[in-house]
PDB file of N, CA and C in Angstrom:
ATOM      1  N   MET A   1     -26.912 201.601 -39.272  1.00  0.00           N
ATOM      2  CA  MET A   1     -27.028 201.377 -37.835  1.00  0.00           C
ATOM      3  C   MET A   1     -26.500 202.607 -37.093  1.00  0.00           C
ATOM      4  N   SER A   2     -27.202 203.006 -36.063  1.00  0.00           N
ATOM      5  CA  SER A   2     -26.842 204.197 -35.315  1.00  0.00           C
ATOM      6  C   SER A   2     -25.727 203.898 -34.322  1.00  0.00           C
ATOM      7  N   ASP A   3     -24.854 204.879 -34.118  1.00  0.00           N
ATOM      8  CA  ASP A   3     -23.803 204.751 -33.117  1.00  0.00           C
ATOM      9  C   ASP A   3     -24.329 205.070 -31.722  1.00  0.00           C
ATOM     10  N   THR A   4     -25.539 205.633 -31.644  1.00  0.00           N
ATOM     11  CA  THR A   4     -26.110 206.011 -30.368  1.00  0.00           C
ATOM     12  C   THR A   4     -26.650 204.778 -29.658  1.00  0.00           C
ATOM     13  N   LYS A   5     -26.133 204.543 -28.479  1.00  0.00           N
ATOM     14  CA  LYS A   5     -26.559 203.411 -27.676  1.00  0.00           C
ATOM     15  C   LYS A   5     -27.873 203.767 -26.981  1.00  0.00           C
ATOM     16  N   LYS A   6     -28.824 202.845 -26.996  1.00  0.00           N
ATOM     17  CA  LYS A   6     -30.104 203.063 -26.349  1.00  0.00           C
ATOM     18  C   LYS A   6     -30.128 202.331 -25.012  1.00  0.00           C
ATOM     19  N   PRO A   7     -30.859 202.882 -24.036  1.00  0.00           N
ATOM     20  CA  PRO A   7     -30.949 202.201 -22.740  1.00  0.00           C
ATOM     21  C   PRO A   7     -31.682 200.870 -22.861  1.00  0.00           C
ATOM     22  N   ALA A   8     -31.322 199.937 -22.000  1.00  0.00           N
ATOM     23  CA  ALA A   8     -32.008 198.642 -21.938  1.00  0.00           C
ATOM     24  C   ALA A   8     -33.416 198.820 -21.387  1.00  0.00           C
ATOM     25  N   ALA A   9     -33.603 199.842 -20.549  1.00  0.00           N
ATOM     26  CA  ALA A   9     -34.908 200.153 -19.978  1.00  0.00           C
ATOM     27  C   ALA A   9     -34.896 201.599 -19.498  1.00  0.00           C
ATOM     28  N   LYS A  10     -36.078 202.153 -19.327  1.00  0.00           N
ATOM     29  CA  LYS A  10     -36.183 203.522 -18.846  1.00  0.00           C
ATOM     30  C   LYS A  10     -37.335 203.605 -17.847  1.00  0.00           C
ATOM     31  N   ILE A  11     -37.115 204.340 -16.777  1.00  0.00           N
ATOM     32  CA  ILE A  11     -38.125 204.600 -15.748  1.00  0.00           C
ATOM     33  C   ILE A  11     -38.420 206.085 -15.817  1.00  0.00           C
ATOM     34  N   ASN A  12     -39.700 206.444 -15.903  1.00  0.00           N
ATOM     35  CA  ASN A  12     -40.050 207.862 -15.982  1.00  0.00           C
ATOM     36  C   ASN A  12     -41.076 208.200 -14.911  1.00  0.00           C
ATOM     37  N   LEU A  13     -40.670 209.027 -13.973  1.00  0.00           N
ATOM     38  CA  LEU A  13     -41.538 209.558 -12.928  1.00  0.00           C
ATOM     39  C   LEU A  13     -41.444 211.081 -13.013  1.00  0.00           C
ATOM     40  N   HIS A  14     -42.039 211.641 -14.018  1.00  0.00           N
ATOM     41  CA  HIS A  14     -41.874 213.059 -14.353  1.00  0.00           C
ATOM     42  C   HIS A  14     -41.871 213.927 -13.103  1.00  0.00           C
ATOM     43  N   PRO A  15     -40.862 214.773 -12.959  1.00  0.00           N
ATOM     44  CA  PRO A  15     -39.826 215.151 -13.909  1.00  0.00           C
ATOM     45  C   PRO A  15     -38.535 214.347 -13.807  1.00  0.00           C
ATOM     46  N   VAL A  16     -38.513 213.284 -13.004  1.00  0.00           N
ATOM     47  CA  VAL A  16     -37.298 212.492 -12.803  1.00  0.00           C
ATOM     48  C   VAL A  16     -37.371 211.234 -13.663  1.00  0.00           C
ATOM     49  N   SER A  17     -36.250 210.884 -14.293  1.00  0.00           N
ATOM     50  CA  SER A  17     -36.201 209.648 -15.063  1.00  0.00           C
ATOM     51  C   SER A  17     -34.873 208.939 -14.815  1.00  0.00           C
ATOM     52  N   ALA A  18     -34.910 207.643 -15.055  1.00  0.00           N
ATOM     53  CA  ALA A  18     -33.713 206.810 -14.907  1.00  0.00           C
ATOM     54  C   ALA A  18     -33.553 205.995 -16.182  1.00  0.00           C
ATOM     55  N   ALA A  19     -32.351 205.971 -16.715  1.00  0.00           N
ATOM     56  CA  ALA A  19     -32.034 205.141 -17.876  1.00  0.00           C
ATOM     57  C   ALA A  19     -31.110 204.028 -17.403  1.00  0.00           C
ATOM     58  N   ILE A  20     -31.472 202.792 -17.757  1.00  0.00           N
ATOM     59  CA  ILE A  20     -30.684 201.622 -17.363  1.00  0.00           C
ATOM     60  C   ILE A  20     -29.888 201.175 -18.582  1.00  0.00           C
ATOM     61  N   TRP A  21     -28.582 201.087 -18.416  1.00  0.00           N
ATOM     62  CA  TRP A  21     -27.671 200.782 -19.519  1.00  0.00           C
ATOM     63  C   TRP A  21     -27.082 199.397 -19.352  1.00  0.00           C
ATOM     64  N   ARG A  22     -27.123 198.610 -20.411  1.00  0.00           N
ATOM     65  CA  ARG A  22     -26.508 197.275 -20.425  1.00  0.00           C
ATOM     66  C   ARG A  22     -25.083 197.427 -20.934  1.00  0.00           C
ATOM     67  N   ASN A  23     -24.148 196.919 -20.180  1.00  0.00           N
ATOM     68  CA  ASN A  23     -22.734 197.004 -20.527  1.00  0.00           C
ATOM     69  C   ASN A  23     -22.123 195.609 -20.485  1.00  0.00           C
ATOM     70  N   GLN A  24     -21.063 195.436 -21.230  1.00  0.00           N
ATOM     71  CA  GLN A  24     -20.377 194.146 -21.215  1.00  0.00           C
ATOM     72  C   GLN A  24     -18.882 194.384 -21.170  1.00  0.00           C
ATOM     73  N   ASN A  25     -18.218 193.581 -20.359  1.00  0.00           N
ATOM     74  CA  ASN A  25     -16.760 193.587 -20.308  1.00  0.00           C
ATOM     75  C   ASN A  25     -16.303 192.131 -20.280  1.00  0.00           C
ATOM     76  N   PRO A  26     -15.000 191.868 -20.212  1.00  0.00           N
ATOM     77  CA  PRO A  26     -14.535 190.476 -20.210  1.00  0.00           C
ATOM     78  C   PRO A  26     -15.109 189.627 -19.072  1.00  0.00           C
ATOM     79  N   LYS A  27     -15.522 190.258 -17.986  1.00  0.00           N
ATOM     80  CA  LYS A  27     -16.087 189.506 -16.855  1.00  0.00           C
ATOM     81  C   LYS A  27     -17.568 189.199 -17.052  1.00  0.00           C
ATOM     82  N   GLY A  28     -18.210 189.828 -18.010  1.00  0.00           N
ATOM     83  CA  GLY A  28     -19.625 189.557 -18.261  1.00  0.00           C
ATOM     84  C   GLY A  28     -20.443 190.825 -18.413  1.00  0.00           C
ATOM     85  N   VAL A  29     -21.751 190.649 -18.291  1.00  0.00           N
ATOM     86  CA  VAL A  29     -22.706 191.748 -18.457  1.00  0.00           C
ATOM     87  C   VAL A  29     -22.942 192.417 -17.113  1.00  0.00           C
ATOM     88  N   PHE A  30     -23.051 193.745 -17.119  1.00  0.00           N
ATOM     89  CA  PHE A  30     -23.444 194.484 -15.932  1.00  0.00           C
ATOM     90  C   PHE A  30     -24.318 195.657 -16.358  1.00  0.00           C
ATOM     91  N   TYR A  31     -25.060 196.194 -15.422  1.00  0.00           N
ATOM     92  CA  TYR A  31     -25.977 197.297 -15.693  1.00  0.00           C
ATOM     93  C   TYR A  31     -25.587 198.505 -14.864  1.00  0.00           C
ATOM     94  N   SER A  32     -25.772 199.670 -15.451  1.00  0.00           N
ATOM     95  CA  SER A  32     -25.568 200.917 -14.737  1.00  0.00           C
ATOM     96  C   SER A  32     -26.777 201.818 -14.992  1.00  0.00           C
ATOM     97  N   VAL A  33     -26.924 202.844 -14.166  1.00  0.00           N
ATOM     98  CA  VAL A  33     -28.100 203.700 -14.244  1.00  0.00           C
ATOM     99  C   VAL A  33     -27.673 205.161 -14.235  1.00  0.00           C
ATOM    100  N   THR A  34     -28.306 205.951 -15.094  1.00  0.00           N
ATOM    101  CA  THR A  34     -28.148 207.399 -15.061  1.00  0.00           C
ATOM    102  C   THR A  34     -29.506 208.008 -14.738  1.00  0.00           C
ATOM    103  N   PHE A  35     -29.476 209.109 -14.016  1.00  0.00           N
ATOM    104  CA  PHE A  35     -30.699 209.801 -13.623  1.00  0.00           C
ATOM    105  C   PHE A  35     -30.678 211.212 -14.187  1.00  0.00           C
ATOM    106  N   GLU A  36     -31.864 211.723 -14.533  1.00  0.00           N
ATOM    107  CA  GLU A  36     -31.958 213.113 -14.965  1.00  0.00           C
ATOM    108  C   GLU A  36     -33.305 213.694 -14.575  1.00  0.00           C
ATOM    109  N   ARG A  37     -33.319 215.013 -14.531  1.00  0.00           N
ATOM    110  CA  ARG A  37     -34.530 215.761 -14.204  1.00  0.00           C
ATOM    111  C   ARG A  37     -34.854 216.649 -15.395  1.00  0.00           C
ATOM    112  N   SER A  38     -36.107 216.641 -15.824  1.00  0.00           N
ATOM    113  CA  SER A  38     -36.546 217.484 -16.936  1.00  0.00           C
ATOM    114  C   SER A  38     -37.161 218.766 -16.388  1.00  0.00           C
ATOM    115  N   PHE A  39     -36.979 219.849 -17.123  1.00  0.00           N
ATOM    116  CA  PHE A  39     -37.576 221.128 -16.736  1.00  0.00           C
ATOM    117  C   PHE A  39     -37.690 222.017 -17.971  1.00  0.00           C
ATOM    118  N   LYS A  40     -38.550 223.007 -17.893  1.00  0.00           N
ATOM    119  CA  LYS A  40     -38.675 223.988 -18.966  1.00  0.00           C
ATOM    120  C   LYS A  40     -37.860 225.216 -18.600  1.00  0.00           C
ATOM    121  N   ASP A  41     -37.071 225.704 -19.552  1.00  0.00           N
ATOM    122  CA  ASP A  41     -36.284 226.910 -19.315  1.00  0.00           C
ATOM    123  C   ASP A  41     -37.170 228.146 -19.491  1.00  0.00           C
ATOM    124  N   GLU A  42     -36.559 229.324 -19.375  1.00  0.00           N
ATOM    125  CA  GLU A  42     -37.306 230.583 -19.461  1.00  0.00           C
ATOM    126  C   GLU A  42     -38.018 230.743 -20.802  1.00  0.00           C
ATOM    127  N   ALA A  43     -37.479 230.133 -21.844  1.00  0.00           N
ATOM    128  CA  ALA A  43     -38.081 230.224 -23.179  1.00  0.00           C
ATOM    129  C   ALA A  43     -39.155 229.157 -23.395  1.00  0.00           C
ATOM    130  N   GLY A  44     -39.389 228.321 -22.394  1.00  0.00           N
ATOM    131  CA  GLY A  44     -40.391 227.275 -22.520  1.00  0.00           C
ATOM    132  C   GLY A  44     -39.891 226.015 -23.210  1.00  0.00           C
ATOM    133  N   LYS A  45     -38.573 225.936 -23.411  1.00  0.00           N
ATOM    134  CA  LYS A  45     -37.977 224.781 -24.064  1.00  0.00           C
ATOM    135  C   LYS A  45     -37.571 223.743 -23.011  1.00  0.00           C
ATOM    136  N   TRP A  46     -37.841 222.457 -23.310  1.00  0.00           N
ATOM    137  CA  TRP A  46     -37.481 221.398 -22.367  1.00  0.00           C
ATOM    138  C   TRP A  46     -35.969 221.207 -22.310  1.00  0.00           C
ATOM    139  N   GLN A  47     -35.465 221.078 -21.091  1.00  0.00           N
ATOM    140  CA  GLN A  47     -34.049 220.842 -20.822  1.00  0.00           C
ATOM    141  C   GLN A  47     -33.943 219.694 -19.828  1.00  0.00           C
ATOM    142  N   THR A  48     -32.744 219.173 -19.677  1.00  0.00           N
ATOM    143  CA  THR A  48     -32.508 218.154 -18.648  1.00  0.00           C
ATOM    144  C   THR A  48     -31.311 218.547 -17.803  1.00  0.00           C
ATOM    145  N   SER A  49     -31.294 218.013 -16.592  1.00  0.00           N
ATOM    146  CA  SER A  49     -30.213 218.288 -15.654  1.00  0.00           C
ATOM    147  C   SER A  49     -29.932 217.027 -14.850  1.00  0.00           C
ATOM    148  N   SER A  50     -28.711 216.919 -14.378  1.00  0.00           N
ATOM    149  CA  SER A  50     -28.364 215.793 -13.502  1.00  0.00           C
ATOM    150  C   SER A  50     -28.305 216.237 -12.042  1.00  0.00           C
ATOM    151  N   THR A  51     -28.838 217.429 -11.767  1.00  0.00           N
ATOM    152  CA  THR A  51     -28.928 217.892 -10.383  1.00  0.00           C
ATOM    153  C   THR A  51     -30.394 217.871  -9.960  1.00  0.00           C
ATOM    154  N   PHE A  52     -30.605 217.692  -8.667  1.00  0.00           N
ATOM    155  CA  PHE A  52     -31.951 217.532  -8.139  1.00  0.00           C
ATOM    156  C   PHE A  52     -32.136 218.439  -6.937  1.00  0.00           C
ATOM    157  N   ASN A  53     -33.349 218.995  -6.809  1.00  0.00           N
ATOM    158  CA  ASN A  53     -33.617 219.816  -5.631  1.00  0.00           C
ATOM    159  C   ASN A  53     -34.365 218.975  -4.593  1.00  0.00           C
ATOM    160  N   ALA A  54     -34.634 219.567  -3.457  1.00  0.00           N
ATOM    161  CA  ALA A  54     -35.253 218.829  -2.356  1.00  0.00           C
ATOM    162  C   ALA A  54     -36.589 218.213  -2.760  1.00  0.00           C
ATOM    163  N   ASN A  55     -37.354 218.904  -3.592  1.00  0.00           N
ATOM    164  CA  ASN A  55     -38.660 218.379  -4.004  1.00  0.00           C
ATOM    165  C   ASN A  55     -38.549 217.166  -4.917  1.00  0.00           C
ATOM    166  N   ASP A  56     -37.392 216.960  -5.529  1.00  0.00           N
ATOM    167  CA  ASP A  56     -37.184 215.831  -6.443  1.00  0.00           C
ATOM    168  C   ASP A  56     -36.703 214.565  -5.734  1.00  0.00           C
ATOM    169  N   LEU A  57     -36.256 214.678  -4.514  1.00  0.00           N
ATOM    170  CA  LEU A  57     -35.533 213.574  -3.886  1.00  0.00           C
ATOM    171  C   LEU A  57     -36.369 212.327  -3.666  1.00  0.00           C
ATOM    172  N   LEU A  58     -37.630 212.464  -3.305  1.00  0.00           N
ATOM    173  CA  LEU A  58     -38.458 211.264  -3.125  1.00  0.00           C
ATOM    174  C   LEU A  58     -38.706 210.576  -4.461  1.00  0.00           C
ATOM    175  N   LEU A  59     -38.926 211.357  -5.527  1.00  0.00           N
ATOM    176  CA  LEU A  59     -39.074 210.761  -6.852  1.00  0.00           C
ATOM    177  C   LEU A  59     -37.771 210.105  -7.301  1.00  0.00           C
ATOM    178  N   LEU A  60     -36.648 210.736  -6.994  1.00  0.00           N
ATOM    179  CA  LEU A  60     -35.354 210.150  -7.323  1.00  0.00           C
ATOM    180  C   LEU A  60     -35.163 208.823  -6.606  1.00  0.00           C
ATOM    181  N   ALA A  61     -35.529 208.764  -5.335  1.00  0.00           N
ATOM    182  CA  ALA A  61     -35.427 207.518  -4.571  1.00  0.00           C
ATOM    183  C   ALA A  61     -36.346 206.449  -5.157  1.00  0.00           C
ATOM    184  N   LYS A  62     -37.554 206.827  -5.532  1.00  0.00           N
ATOM    185  CA  LYS A  62     -38.489 205.862  -6.121  1.00  0.00           C
ATOM    186  C   LYS A  62     -37.976 205.381  -7.476  1.00  0.00           C
ATOM    187  N   ALA A  63     -37.425 206.302  -8.286  1.00  0.00           N
ATOM    188  CA  ALA A  63     -36.861 205.906  -9.580  1.00  0.00           C
ATOM    189  C   ALA A  63     -35.701 204.941  -9.373  1.00  0.00           C
ATOM    190  N   ALA A  64     -34.877 205.181  -8.356  1.00  0.00           N
ATOM    191  CA  ALA A  64     -33.759 204.282  -8.058  1.00  0.00           C
ATOM    192  C   ALA A  64     -34.285 202.915  -7.626  1.00  0.00           C
ATOM    193  N   ASP A  65     -35.333 202.893  -6.821  1.00  0.00           N
ATOM    194  CA  ASP A  65     -35.938 201.633  -6.380  1.00  0.00           C
ATOM    195  C   ASP A  65     -36.485 200.854  -7.576  1.00  0.00           C
ATOM    196  N   LEU A  66     -37.213 201.536  -8.462  1.00  0.00           N
ATOM    197  CA  LEU A  66     -37.769 200.869  -9.645  1.00  0.00           C
ATOM    198  C   LEU A  66     -36.659 200.403 -10.596  1.00  0.00           C
ATOM    199  N   ALA A  67     -35.593 201.199 -10.710  1.00  0.00           N
ATOM    200  CA  ALA A  67     -34.458 200.801 -11.557  1.00  0.00           C
ATOM    201  C   ALA A  67     -33.800 199.550 -10.991  1.00  0.00           C
ATOM    202  N   HIS A  68     -33.656 199.486  -9.691  1.00  0.00           N
ATOM    203  CA  HIS A  68     -33.085 198.309  -9.036  1.00  0.00           C
ATOM    204  C   HIS A  68     -33.913 197.068  -9.358  1.00  0.00           C
ATOM    205  N   SER A  69     -35.226 197.169  -9.243  1.00  0.00           N
ATOM    206  CA  SER A  69     -36.113 196.043  -9.560  1.00  0.00           C
ATOM    207  C   SER A  69     -36.010 195.662 -11.034  1.00  0.00           C
ATOM    208  N   GLU A  70     -35.940 196.654 -11.902  1.00  0.00           N
ATOM    209  CA  GLU A  70     -35.853 196.387 -13.342  1.00  0.00           C
ATOM    210  C   GLU A  70     -34.545 195.688 -13.691  1.00  0.00           C
ATOM    211  N   ILE A  71     -33.459 196.061 -13.036  1.00  0.00           N
ATOM    212  CA  ILE A  71     -32.170 195.415 -13.291  1.00  0.00           C
ATOM    213  C   ILE A  71     -32.244 193.938 -12.907  1.00  0.00           C
ATOM    214  N   TYR A  72     -32.924 193.606 -11.815  1.00  0.00           N
ATOM    215  CA  TYR A  72     -33.085 192.201 -11.447  1.00  0.00           C
ATOM    216  C   TYR A  72     -33.851 191.436 -12.514  1.00  0.00           C
ATOM    217  N   LYS A  73     -34.877 192.064 -13.094  1.00  0.00           N
ATOM    218  CA  LYS A  73     -35.623 191.428 -14.188  1.00  0.00           C
ATOM    219  C   LYS A  73     -34.732 191.240 -15.415  1.00  0.00           C
ATOM    220  N   LEU A  74     -33.942 192.249 -15.743  1.00  0.00           N
ATOM    221  CA  LEU A  74     -33.041 192.159 -16.899  1.00  0.00           C
ATOM    222  C   LEU A  74     -32.007 191.054 -16.697  1.00  0.00           C
ATOM    223  N   ARG A  75     -31.461 190.966 -15.483  1.00  0.00           N
ATOM    224  CA  ARG A  75     -30.488 189.906 -15.194  1.00  0.00           C
ATOM    225  C   ARG A  75     -31.124 188.525 -15.321  1.00  0.00           C
ATOM    226  N   ALA A  76     -32.351 188.377 -14.828  1.00  0.00           N
ATOM    227  CA  ALA A  76     -33.050 187.096 -14.932  1.00  0.00           C
ATOM    228  C   ALA A  76     -33.271 186.747 -16.402  1.00  0.00           C
ATOM    229  N   ASN A  77     -33.636 187.734 -17.195  1.00  0.00           N
ATOM    230  CA  ASN A  77     -33.822 187.509 -18.622  1.00  0.00           C
ATOM    231  C   ASN A  77     -32.504 187.118 -19.290  1.00  0.00           C
ATOM    232  N   ASP A  78     -31.404 187.766 -18.884  1.00  0.00           N
ATOM    233  CA  ASP A  78     -30.084 187.413 -19.419  1.00  0.00           C
ATOM    234  C   ASP A  78     -29.753 185.953 -19.104  1.00  0.00           C
ATOM    235  N   ARG A  79     -30.011 185.532 -17.863  1.00  0.00           N
ATOM    236  CA  ARG A  79     -29.727 184.150 -17.462  1.00  0.00           C
ATOM    237  C   ARG A  79     -30.584 183.174 -18.255  1.00  0.00           C
ATOM    238  N   GLN A  80     -31.852 183.525 -18.463  1.00  0.00           N
ATOM    239  CA  GLN A  80     -32.755 182.665 -19.219  1.00  0.00           C
ATOM    240  C   GLN A  80     -32.295 182.561 -20.675  1.00  0.00           C
ATOM    241  N   THR A  81     -31.866 183.670 -21.258  1.00  0.00           N
ATOM    242  CA  THR A  81     -31.364 183.679 -22.638  1.00  0.00           C
ATOM    243  C   THR A  81     -30.090 182.851 -22.738  1.00  0.00           C
ATOM    244  N   ASP A  82     -29.187 183.009 -21.770  1.00  0.00           N
ATOM    245  CA  ASP A  82     -27.954 182.219 -21.764  1.00  0.00           C
ATOM    246  C   ASP A  82     -28.259 180.731 -21.680  1.00  0.00           C
ATOM    247  N   GLN A  83     -29.228 180.366 -20.842  1.00  0.00           N
ATOM    248  CA  GLN A  83     -29.603 178.957 -20.682  1.00  0.00           C
ATOM    249  C   GLN A  83     -30.203 178.427 -21.985  1.00  0.00           C
ATOM    250  N   SER A  84     -31.032 179.233 -22.666  1.00  0.00           N
ATOM    251  CA  SER A  84     -31.628 178.819 -23.931  1.00  0.00           C
ATOM    252  C   SER A  84     -30.558 178.624 -24.994  1.00  0.00           C
ATOM    253  N   ASP A  85     -29.558 179.525 -25.004  1.00  0.00           N
ATOM    254  CA  ASP A  85     -28.455 179.404 -25.956  1.00  0.00           C
ATOM    255  C   ASP A  85     -27.657 178.118 -25.706  1.00  0.00           C
ATOM    256  N   GLU A  86     -27.428 177.784 -24.434  1.00  0.00           N
ATOM    257  CA  GLU A  86     -26.688 176.561 -24.096  1.00  0.00           C
ATOM    258  C   GLU A  86     -27.491 175.324 -24.489  1.00  0.00           C
ATOM    259  N   ASP A  87     -28.792 175.371 -24.279  1.00  0.00           N
ATOM    260  CA  ASP A  87     -29.644 174.225 -24.633  1.00  0.00           C
ATOM    261  C   ASP A  87     -29.699 174.002 -26.139  1.00  0.00           C
ATOM    262  N   ALA A  88     -29.618 175.095 -26.893  1.00  0.00           N
ATOM    263  CA  ALA A  88     -29.677 175.000 -28.354  1.00  0.00           C
ATOM    264  C   ALA A  88     -28.372 174.489 -28.939  1.00  0.00           C
ATOM    265  N   ALA A  89     -27.272 174.650 -28.204  1.00  0.00           N
ATOM    266  CA  ALA A  89     -25.955 174.248 -28.734  1.00  0.00           C
ATOM    267  C   ALA A  89     -25.706 172.767 -28.671  1.00  0.00           C
TER     268      ALA A  89
END
């Protein structure tokens, strides 16, 4: 088993992407989001950055909007799974 945690969901609006992370603490499950921008360096190799220029901002806003909607879907799925677990017990 890998130690690398995978995102619960990913939004990709090239070159901007959002990764949605499922986390758990004693109070319950919560989600957080990281954003990154992909670009090619001088050697033509793909790189990522967590900084955005003016041309990226509308895509960043749209990625944030889609991530927000996706988190609501994930939460609904969590509630449905919890309810199924309670019904099975």
